[in-house]
Amino acid sequence: NNVIIGCTRGVRLSGVLGTVANSRIFNNTILNGSGRQDGIYITAGVAGVQIYNNIFYGSSPFLRYYTTSNYSYSGNNLFYNPSSLVWNLNYTTNYTTLGAWQTATGLDANSRVADPLFLNGIGVNPDDYRFSNGSPAKGAGRNGEDLGAYTDSSMIIGYRPTNSGSTSTPDTTPPSTPTNLTATPASS
């Protein structure tokens, strides 16, 4: 579960030096700005990848795949860019509607295009990317869970300042030492 903000590529899988097999990219919130900023970028040499339950906000393209033959699943993703919608295949072909992407690739059948309704869609704090009431990301996941990094309301992701609203002093207090621990040897 990651909140990825403002990167050239939110996630990149590359099989240039050998095959990358059976990877799963799921429950991420990927927010990119303008220009060529891929949400997820998959190169040649990747096999059996599954991409699901992610939110792509502002990426262009949302997904950049070298080929579709190496994917075992891509779906239950939410895409939103207020200025343009783009998915890319083979580094050359752009699709500007989800329907065109689905027809060409056979992927993302359970995905949709909609504003995820973040609490603060331009924030820098990971908590800004929790959902407002009525978000289409709620319950839209592969197994009925929420999409994106926050799969439940109790999750804490990222840096937490000591003084709420401040970014100057991190809380560096170590956690309490655990007590009453026991170790049981594993049977062979």
PDB file of N, CA and C in Angstrom, residues 48-132:
ATOM      1  N   GLY A  48       3.500 -12.676 -16.385  1.00  0.00           N
ATOM      2  CA  GLY A  48       2.563 -13.046 -15.330  1.00  0.00           C
ATOM      3  C   GLY A  48       2.211 -11.952 -14.352  1.00  0.00           C
ATOM      4  N   VAL A  49       2.350 -10.698 -14.725  1.00  0.00           N
ATOM      5  CA  VAL A  49       2.079  -9.597 -13.808  1.00  0.00           C
ATOM      6  C   VAL A  49       0.577  -9.410 -13.595  1.00  0.00           C
ATOM      7  N   GLN A  50       0.208  -9.044 -12.379  1.00  0.00           N
ATOM      8  CA  GLN A  50      -1.169  -8.707 -12.037  1.00  0.00           C
ATOM      9  C   GLN A  50      -1.194  -7.274 -11.518  1.00  0.00           C
ATOM     10  N   ILE A  51      -2.092  -6.457 -12.052  1.00  0.00           N
ATOM     11  CA  ILE A  51      -2.203  -5.056 -11.659  1.00  0.00           C
ATOM     12  C   ILE A  51      -3.661  -4.801 -11.320  1.00  0.00           C
ATOM     13  N   TYR A  52      -3.934  -4.531 -10.029  1.00  0.00           N
ATOM     14  CA  TYR A  52      -5.332  -4.361  -9.631  1.00  0.00           C
ATOM     15  C   TYR A  52      -5.461  -3.501  -8.376  1.00  0.00           C
ATOM     16  N   ASN A  53      -6.667  -2.971  -8.195  1.00  0.00           N
ATOM     17  CA  ASN A  53      -7.050  -2.188  -7.011  1.00  0.00           C
ATOM     18  C   ASN A  53      -6.227  -0.911  -6.842  1.00  0.00           C
ATOM     19  N   ASN A  54      -5.748  -0.345  -7.949  1.00  0.00           N
ATOM     20  CA  ASN A  54      -4.952   0.876  -7.906  1.00  0.00           C
ATOM     21  C   ASN A  54      -5.790   2.075  -8.316  1.00  0.00           C
ATOM     22  N   ILE A  55      -5.373   3.249  -7.855  1.00  0.00           N
ATOM     23  CA  ILE A  55      -5.963   4.507  -8.312  1.00  0.00           C
ATOM     24  C   ILE A  55      -4.874   5.276  -9.041  1.00  0.00           C
ATOM     25  N   PHE A  56      -5.177   5.697 -10.250  1.00  0.00           N
ATOM     26  CA  PHE A  56      -4.273   6.511 -11.062  1.00  0.00           C
ATOM     27  C   PHE A  56      -4.908   7.887 -11.211  1.00  0.00           C
ATOM     28  N   TYR A  57      -4.230   8.906 -10.734  1.00  0.00           N
ATOM     29  CA  TYR A  57      -4.778  10.256 -10.772  1.00  0.00           C
ATOM     30  C   TYR A  57      -3.768  11.168 -11.465  1.00  0.00           C
ATOM     31  N   GLY A  58      -4.130  11.677 -12.632  1.00  0.00           N
ATOM     32  CA  GLY A  58      -3.275  12.621 -13.343  1.00  0.00           C
ATOM     33  C   GLY A  58      -2.166  12.020 -14.162  1.00  0.00           C
ATOM     34  N   SER A  59      -1.995  10.714 -14.166  1.00  0.00           N
ATOM     35  CA  SER A  59      -0.931  10.088 -14.955  1.00  0.00           C
ATOM     36  C   SER A  59      -1.234  10.197 -16.442  1.00  0.00           C
ATOM     37  N   SER A  60      -0.191  10.245 -17.248  1.00  0.00           N
ATOM     38  CA  SER A  60      -0.372  10.248 -18.696  1.00  0.00           C
ATOM     39  C   SER A  60       0.857   9.631 -19.348  1.00  0.00           C
ATOM     40  N   PRO A  61       0.790   8.375 -19.738  1.00  0.00           N
ATOM     41  CA  PRO A  61      -0.372   7.497 -19.677  1.00  0.00           C
ATOM     42  C   PRO A  61      -0.555   6.885 -18.284  1.00  0.00           C
ATOM     43  N   PHE A  62      -1.757   6.366 -18.064  1.00  0.00           N
ATOM     44  CA  PHE A  62      -2.019   5.657 -16.814  1.00  0.00           C
ATOM     45  C   PHE A  62      -1.172   4.387 -16.776  1.00  0.00           C
ATOM     46  N   LEU A  63      -1.271   3.616 -17.842  1.00  0.00           N
ATOM     47  CA  LEU A  63      -0.536   2.358 -17.977  1.00  0.00           C
ATOM     48  C   LEU A  63       0.252   2.388 -19.274  1.00  0.00           C
ATOM     49  N   ARG A  64       1.501   1.938 -19.248  1.00  0.00           N
ATOM     50  CA  ARG A  64       2.332   1.823 -20.447  1.00  0.00           C
ATOM     51  C   ARG A  64       2.871   0.397 -20.455  1.00  0.00           C
ATOM     52  N   TYR A  65       2.346  -0.418 -21.358  1.00  0.00           N
ATOM     53  CA  TYR A  65       2.724  -1.828 -21.433  1.00  0.00           C
ATOM     54  C   TYR A  65       3.485  -2.094 -22.722  1.00  0.00           C
ATOM     55  N   TYR A  66       4.522  -2.895 -22.623  1.00  0.00           N
ATOM     56  CA  TYR A  66       5.250  -3.296 -23.821  1.00  0.00           C
ATOM     57  C   TYR A  66       4.392  -4.228 -24.676  1.00  0.00           C
ATOM     58  N   THR A  67       3.748  -5.171 -24.055  1.00  0.00           N
ATOM     59  CA  THR A  67       2.855  -6.102 -24.742  1.00  0.00           C
ATOM     60  C   THR A  67       1.814  -6.586 -23.743  1.00  0.00           C
ATOM     61  N   THR A  68       0.683  -7.052 -24.225  1.00  0.00           N
ATOM     62  CA  THR A  68      -0.338  -7.549 -23.297  1.00  0.00           C
ATOM     63  C   THR A  68      -0.246  -9.049 -23.072  1.00  0.00           C
ATOM     64  N   SER A  69       0.599  -9.749 -23.816  1.00  0.00           N
ATOM     65  CA  SER A  69       0.633 -11.209 -23.714  1.00  0.00           C
ATOM     66  C   SER A  69       1.227 -11.711 -22.403  1.00  0.00           C
ATOM     67  N   ASN A  70       1.870 -10.848 -21.646  1.00  0.00           N
ATOM     68  CA  ASN A  70       2.527 -11.294 -20.427  1.00  0.00           C
ATOM     69  C   ASN A  70       1.763 -10.959 -19.149  1.00  0.00           C
ATOM     70  N   TYR A  71       0.496 -10.587 -19.271  1.00  0.00           N
ATOM     71  CA  TYR A  71      -0.278 -10.189 -18.107  1.00  0.00           C
ATOM     72  C   TYR A  71      -1.291 -11.255 -17.765  1.00  0.00           C
ATOM     73  N   SER A  72      -1.324 -11.630 -16.495  1.00  0.00           N
ATOM     74  CA  SER A  72      -2.334 -12.595 -16.105  1.00  0.00           C
ATOM     75  C   SER A  72      -3.603 -11.894 -15.647  1.00  0.00           C
ATOM     76  N   TYR A  73      -3.483 -10.619 -15.203  1.00  0.00           N
ATOM     77  CA  TYR A  73      -4.683  -9.883 -14.805  1.00  0.00           C
ATOM     78  C   TYR A  73      -4.367  -8.399 -14.686  1.00  0.00           C
ATOM     79  N   SER A  74      -5.263  -7.583 -15.186  1.00  0.00           N
ATOM     80  CA  SER A  74      -5.238  -6.148 -14.936  1.00  0.00           C
ATOM     81  C   SER A  74      -6.684  -5.701 -14.872  1.00  0.00           C
ATOM     82  N   GLY A  75      -7.094  -5.227 -13.717  1.00  0.00           N
ATOM     83  CA  GLY A  75      -8.485  -4.829 -13.564  1.00  0.00           C
ATOM     84  C   GLY A  75      -8.756  -4.226 -12.200  1.00  0.00           C
ATOM     85  N   ASN A  76      -9.987  -3.805 -12.009  1.00  0.00           N
ATOM     86  CA  ASN A  76     -10.412  -3.165 -10.761  1.00  0.00           C
ATOM     87  C   ASN A  76      -9.492  -1.993 -10.414  1.00  0.00           C
ATOM     88  N   ASN A  77      -9.160  -1.211 -11.438  1.00  0.00           N
ATOM     89  CA  ASN A  77      -8.378   0.005 -11.262  1.00  0.00           C
ATOM     90  C   ASN A  77      -9.285   1.198 -11.530  1.00  0.00           C
ATOM     91  N   LEU A  78      -8.957   2.333 -10.939  1.00  0.00           N
ATOM     92  CA  LEU A  78      -9.708   3.562 -11.142  1.00  0.00           C
ATOM     93  C   LEU A  78      -8.774   4.589 -11.771  1.00  0.00           C
ATOM     94  N   PHE A  79      -9.192   5.158 -12.889  1.00  0.00           N
ATOM     95  CA  PHE A  79      -8.379   6.115 -13.633  1.00  0.00           C
ATOM     96  C   PHE A  79      -9.056   7.477 -13.631  1.00  0.00           C
ATOM     97  N   TYR A  80      -8.260   8.539 -13.415  1.00  0.00           N
ATOM     98  CA  TYR A  80      -8.817   9.881 -13.502  1.00  0.00           C
ATOM     99  C   TYR A  80      -7.728  10.883 -13.866  1.00  0.00           C
ATOM    100  N   ASN A  81      -8.006  11.663 -14.864  1.00  0.00           N
ATOM    101  CA  ASN A  81      -7.156  12.781 -15.252  1.00  0.00           C
ATOM    102  C   ASN A  81      -8.094  13.836 -15.820  1.00  0.00           C
ATOM    103  N   PRO A  82      -8.215  14.993 -15.168  1.00  0.00           N
ATOM    104  CA  PRO A  82      -9.173  15.990 -15.640  1.00  0.00           C
ATOM    105  C   PRO A  82      -8.847  16.584 -17.006  1.00  0.00           C
ATOM    106  N   SER A  83      -7.599  16.408 -17.499  1.00  0.00           N
ATOM    107  CA  SER A  83      -7.256  17.026 -18.791  1.00  0.00           C
ATOM    108  C   SER A  83      -7.163  16.038 -19.952  1.00  0.00           C
ATOM    109  N   SER A  84      -6.717  14.811 -19.724  1.00  0.00           N
ATOM    110  CA  SER A  84      -6.632  13.851 -20.831  1.00  0.00           C
ATOM    111  C   SER A  84      -6.540  12.429 -20.302  1.00  0.00           C
ATOM    112  N   LEU A  85      -7.104  11.509 -21.059  1.00  0.00           N
ATOM    113  CA  LEU A  85      -7.048  10.094 -20.711  1.00  0.00           C
ATOM    114  C   LEU A  85      -6.177   9.387 -21.737  1.00  0.00           C
ATOM    115  N   VAL A  86      -5.134   8.679 -21.266  1.00  0.00           N
ATOM    116  CA  VAL A  86      -4.250   7.967 -22.190  1.00  0.00           C
ATOM    117  C   VAL A  86      -3.778   6.665 -21.550  1.00  0.00           C
ATOM    118  N   TRP A  87      -3.853   5.585 -22.318  1.00  0.00           N
ATOM    119  CA  TRP A  87      -3.235   4.304 -22.013  1.00  0.00           C
ATOM    120  C   TRP A  87      -2.316   4.023 -23.194  1.00  0.00           C
ATOM    121  N   ASN A  88      -1.152   3.395 -22.985  1.00  0.00           N
ATOM    122  CA  ASN A  88      -0.200   3.202 -24.074  1.00  0.00           C
ATOM    123  C   ASN A  88       0.214   1.739 -24.187  1.00  0.00           C
ATOM    124  N   LEU A  89       0.292   1.265 -25.441  1.00  0.00           N
ATOM    125  CA  LEU A  89       0.717  -0.102 -25.725  1.00  0.00           C
ATOM    126  C   LEU A  89       1.878  -0.081 -26.703  1.00  0.00           C
ATOM    127  N   ASN A  90       2.892  -0.865 -26.426  1.00  0.00           N
ATOM    128  CA  ASN A  90       4.072  -1.019 -27.289  1.00  0.00           C
ATOM    129  C   ASN A  90       4.812   0.286 -27.515  1.00  0.00           C
ATOM    130  N   TYR A  91       4.662   1.230 -26.616  1.00  0.00           N
ATOM    131  CA  TYR A  91       5.345   2.526 -26.677  1.00  0.00           C
ATOM    132  C   TYR A  91       4.933   3.390 -27.864  1.00  0.00           C
ATOM    133  N   THR A  92       4.005   2.908 -28.684  1.00  0.00           N
ATOM    134  CA  THR A  92       3.645   3.663 -29.889  1.00  0.00           C
ATOM    135  C   THR A  92       2.161   3.956 -30.016  1.00  0.00           C
ATOM    136  N   THR A  93       1.302   3.089 -29.501  1.00  0.00           N
ATOM    137  CA  THR A  93      -0.134   3.241 -29.703  1.00  0.00           C
ATOM    138  C   THR A  93      -0.800   3.779 -28.449  1.00  0.00           C
ATOM    139  N   ASN A  94      -1.415   4.939 -28.568  1.00  0.00           N
ATOM    140  CA  ASN A  94      -2.156   5.535 -27.455  1.00  0.00           C
ATOM    141  C   ASN A  94      -3.647   5.277 -27.617  1.00  0.00           C
ATOM    142  N   TYR A  95      -4.313   4.998 -26.508  1.00  0.00           N
ATOM    143  CA  TYR A  95      -5.763   4.835 -26.468  1.00  0.00           C
ATOM    144  C   TYR A  95      -6.305   5.921 -25.556  1.00  0.00           C
ATOM    145  N   THR A  96      -7.312   6.633 -26.019  1.00  0.00           N
ATOM    146  CA  THR A  96      -7.810   7.788 -25.266  1.00  0.00           C
ATOM    147  C   THR A  96      -9.156   7.549 -24.588  1.00  0.00           C
ATOM    148  N   THR A  97      -9.647   6.320 -24.656  1.00  0.00           N
ATOM    149  CA  THR A  97     -10.825   5.947 -23.869  1.00  0.00           C
ATOM    150  C   THR A  97     -10.561   4.590 -23.235  1.00  0.00           C
ATOM    151  N   LEU A  98     -11.162   4.362 -22.088  1.00  0.00           N
ATOM    152  CA  LEU A  98     -11.008   3.073 -21.430  1.00  0.00           C
ATOM    153  C   LEU A  98     -11.579   1.968 -22.311  1.00  0.00           C
ATOM    154  N   GLY A  99     -12.693   2.235 -22.978  1.00  0.00           N
ATOM    155  CA  GLY A  99     -13.293   1.234 -23.863  1.00  0.00           C
ATOM    156  C   GLY A  99     -12.357   0.817 -24.988  1.00  0.00           C
ATOM    157  N   ALA A 100     -11.668   1.760 -25.592  1.00  0.00           N
ATOM    158  CA  ALA A 100     -10.719   1.438 -26.665  1.00  0.00           C
ATOM    159  C   ALA A 100      -9.565   0.604 -26.116  1.00  0.00           C
ATOM    160  N   TRP A 101      -9.060   0.959 -24.931  1.00  0.00           N
ATOM    161  CA  TRP A 101      -7.990   0.198 -24.283  1.00  0.00           C
ATOM    162  C   TRP A 101      -8.453  -1.230 -23.988  1.00  0.00           C
ATOM    163  N   GLN A 102      -9.661  -1.374 -23.449  1.00  0.00           N
ATOM    164  CA  GLN A 102     -10.190  -2.695 -23.123  1.00  0.00           C
ATOM    165  C   GLN A 102     -10.342  -3.553 -24.378  1.00  0.00           C
ATOM    166  N   THR A 103     -10.865  -2.966 -25.452  1.00  0.00           N
ATOM    167  CA  THR A 103     -11.059  -3.705 -26.706  1.00  0.00           C
ATOM    168  C   THR A 103      -9.723  -4.149 -27.294  1.00  0.00           C
ATOM    169  N   ALA A 104      -8.736  -3.274 -27.281  1.00  0.00           N
ATOM    170  CA  ALA A 104      -7.436  -3.584 -27.878  1.00  0.00           C
ATOM    171  C   ALA A 104      -6.631  -4.587 -27.068  1.00  0.00           C
ATOM    172  N   THR A 105      -6.778  -4.547 -25.741  1.00  0.00           N
ATOM    173  CA  THR A 105      -5.901  -5.363 -24.888  1.00  0.00           C
ATOM    174  C   THR A 105      -6.595  -6.522 -24.185  1.00  0.00           C
ATOM    175  N   GLY A 106      -7.911  -6.441 -24.016  1.00  0.00           N
ATOM    176  CA  GLY A 106      -8.610  -7.443 -23.227  1.00  0.00           C
ATOM    177  C   GLY A 106      -8.381  -7.273 -21.728  1.00  0.00           C
ATOM    178  N   LEU A 107      -7.788  -6.151 -21.331  1.00  0.00           N
ATOM    179  CA  LEU A 107      -7.477  -5.895 -19.927  1.00  0.00           C
ATOM    180  C   LEU A 107      -8.425  -4.857 -19.335  1.00  0.00           C
ATOM    181  N   ASP A 108      -8.443  -4.782 -18.035  1.00  0.00           N
ATOM    182  CA  ASP A 108      -9.178  -3.765 -17.283  1.00  0.00           C
ATOM    183  C   ASP A 108     -10.687  -3.804 -17.482  1.00  0.00           C
ATOM    184  N   ALA A 109     -11.237  -5.003 -17.644  1.00  0.00           N
ATOM    185  CA  ALA A 109     -12.685  -5.145 -17.837  1.00  0.00           C
ATOM    186  C   ALA A 109     -13.470  -4.593 -16.644  1.00  0.00           C
ATOM    187  N   ASN A 110     -12.930  -4.701 -15.440  1.00  0.00           N
ATOM    188  CA  ASN A 110     -13.636  -4.228 -14.246  1.00  0.00           C
ATOM    189  C   ASN A 110     -13.117  -2.885 -13.751  1.00  0.00           C
ATOM    190  N   SER A 111     -12.394  -2.180 -14.594  1.00  0.00           N
ATOM    191  CA  SER A 111     -11.865  -0.872 -14.223  1.00  0.00           C
ATOM    192  C   SER A 111     -12.825   0.213 -14.678  1.00  0.00           C
ATOM    193  N   ARG A 112     -12.611   1.427 -14.184  1.00  0.00           N
ATOM    194  CA  ARG A 112     -13.482   2.525 -14.596  1.00  0.00           C
ATOM    195  C   ARG A 112     -12.756   3.861 -14.539  1.00  0.00           C
ATOM    196  N   VAL A 113     -13.342   4.840 -15.193  1.00  0.00           N
ATOM    197  CA  VAL A 113     -12.840   6.213 -15.172  1.00  0.00           C
ATOM    198  C   VAL A 113     -13.786   7.036 -14.314  1.00  0.00           C
ATOM    199  N   ALA A 114     -13.266   7.638 -13.249  1.00  0.00           N
ATOM    200  CA  ALA A 114     -14.084   8.488 -12.374  1.00  0.00           C
ATOM    201  C   ALA A 114     -13.161   9.230 -11.415  1.00  0.00           C
ATOM    202  N   ASP A 115     -13.611  10.367 -10.942  1.00  0.00           N
ATOM    203  CA  ASP A 115     -12.898  11.116  -9.916  1.00  0.00           C
ATOM    204  C   ASP A 115     -12.986  10.316  -8.615  1.00  0.00           C
ATOM    205  N   PRO A 116     -11.846   9.981  -7.978  1.00  0.00           N
ATOM    206  CA  PRO A 116     -11.896   9.181  -6.754  1.00  0.00           C
ATOM    207  C   PRO A 116     -12.430   9.933  -5.538  1.00  0.00           C
ATOM    208  N   LEU A 117     -12.614  11.244  -5.664  1.00  0.00           N
ATOM    209  CA  LEU A 117     -13.134  12.070  -4.572  1.00  0.00           C
ATOM    210  C   LEU A 117     -12.270  11.982  -3.316  1.00  0.00           C
ATOM    211  N   PHE A 118     -10.996  12.352  -3.473  1.00  0.00           N
ATOM    212  CA  PHE A 118     -10.089  12.411  -2.338  1.00  0.00           C
ATOM    213  C   PHE A 118     -10.510  13.526  -1.390  1.00  0.00           C
ATOM    214  N   LEU A 119     -10.104  13.413  -0.131  1.00  0.00           N
ATOM    215  CA  LEU A 119     -10.374  14.482   0.835  1.00  0.00           C
ATOM    216  C   LEU A 119      -9.706  15.780   0.387  1.00  0.00           C
ATOM    217  N   ASN A 120      -8.468  15.680  -0.122  1.00  0.00           N
ATOM    218  CA  ASN A 120      -7.736  16.843  -0.626  1.00  0.00           C
ATOM    219  C   ASN A 120      -6.836  16.368  -1.761  1.00  0.00           C
ATOM    220  N   GLY A 121      -7.318  16.428  -2.979  1.00  0.00           N
ATOM    221  CA  GLY A 121      -6.611  15.885  -4.138  1.00  0.00           C
ATOM    222  C   GLY A 121      -5.351  16.606  -4.547  1.00  0.00           C
ATOM    223  N   ILE A 122      -4.991  17.696  -3.878  1.00  0.00           N
ATOM    224  CA  ILE A 122      -3.744  18.380  -4.209  1.00  0.00           C
ATOM    225  C   ILE A 122      -2.832  18.454  -2.990  1.00  0.00           C
ATOM    226  N   GLY A 123      -3.098  17.651  -1.997  1.00  0.00           N
ATOM    227  CA  GLY A 123      -2.319  17.692  -0.767  1.00  0.00           C
ATOM    228  C   GLY A 123      -0.978  16.995  -0.884  1.00  0.00           C
ATOM    229  N   VAL A 124      -0.156  17.162   0.139  1.00  0.00           N
ATOM    230  CA  VAL A 124       1.143  16.503   0.192  1.00  0.00           C
ATOM    231  C   VAL A 124       1.211  15.485   1.324  1.00  0.00           C
ATOM    232  N   ASN A 125       0.213  15.463   2.174  1.00  0.00           N
ATOM    233  CA  ASN A 125       0.140  14.510   3.270  1.00  0.00           C
ATOM    234  C   ASN A 125      -0.596  13.271   2.772  1.00  0.00           C
ATOM    235  N   PRO A 126      -0.061  12.066   3.026  1.00  0.00           N
ATOM    236  CA  PRO A 126      -0.774  10.866   2.559  1.00  0.00           C
ATOM    237  C   PRO A 126      -2.240  10.791   2.990  1.00  0.00           C
ATOM    238  N   ASP A 127      -2.578  11.361   4.167  1.00  0.00           N
ATOM    239  CA  ASP A 127      -3.973  11.329   4.624  1.00  0.00           C
ATOM    240  C   ASP A 127      -4.907  12.115   3.713  1.00  0.00           C
ATOM    241  N   ASP A 128      -4.374  13.046   2.911  1.00  0.00           N
ATOM    242  CA  ASP A 128      -5.197  13.803   1.971  1.00  0.00           C
ATOM    243  C   ASP A 128      -5.855  12.887   0.946  1.00  0.00           C
ATOM    244  N   TYR A 129      -5.315  11.701   0.770  1.00  0.00           N
ATOM    245  CA  TYR A 129      -5.792  10.795  -0.268  1.00  0.00           C
ATOM    246  C   TYR A 129      -6.705   9.695   0.262  1.00  0.00           C
ATOM    247  N   ARG A 130      -7.266   9.947   1.421  1.00  0.00           N
ATOM    248  CA  ARG A 130      -8.398   9.123   1.876  1.00  0.00           C
ATOM    249  C   ARG A 130      -9.617   9.603   1.095  1.00  0.00           C
ATOM    250  N   PHE A 131     -10.744   8.923   1.219  1.00  0.00           N
ATOM    251  CA  PHE A 131     -11.893   9.224   0.378  1.00  0.00           C
ATOM    252  C   PHE A 131     -12.958  10.062   1.065  1.00  0.00           C
ATOM    253  N   SER A 132     -13.580  10.924   0.281  1.00  0.00           N
ATOM    254  CA  SER A 132     -14.775  11.636   0.717  1.00  0.00           C
ATOM    255  C   SER A 132     -15.961  10.687   0.584  1.00  0.00           C
TER     256      SER A 132
END
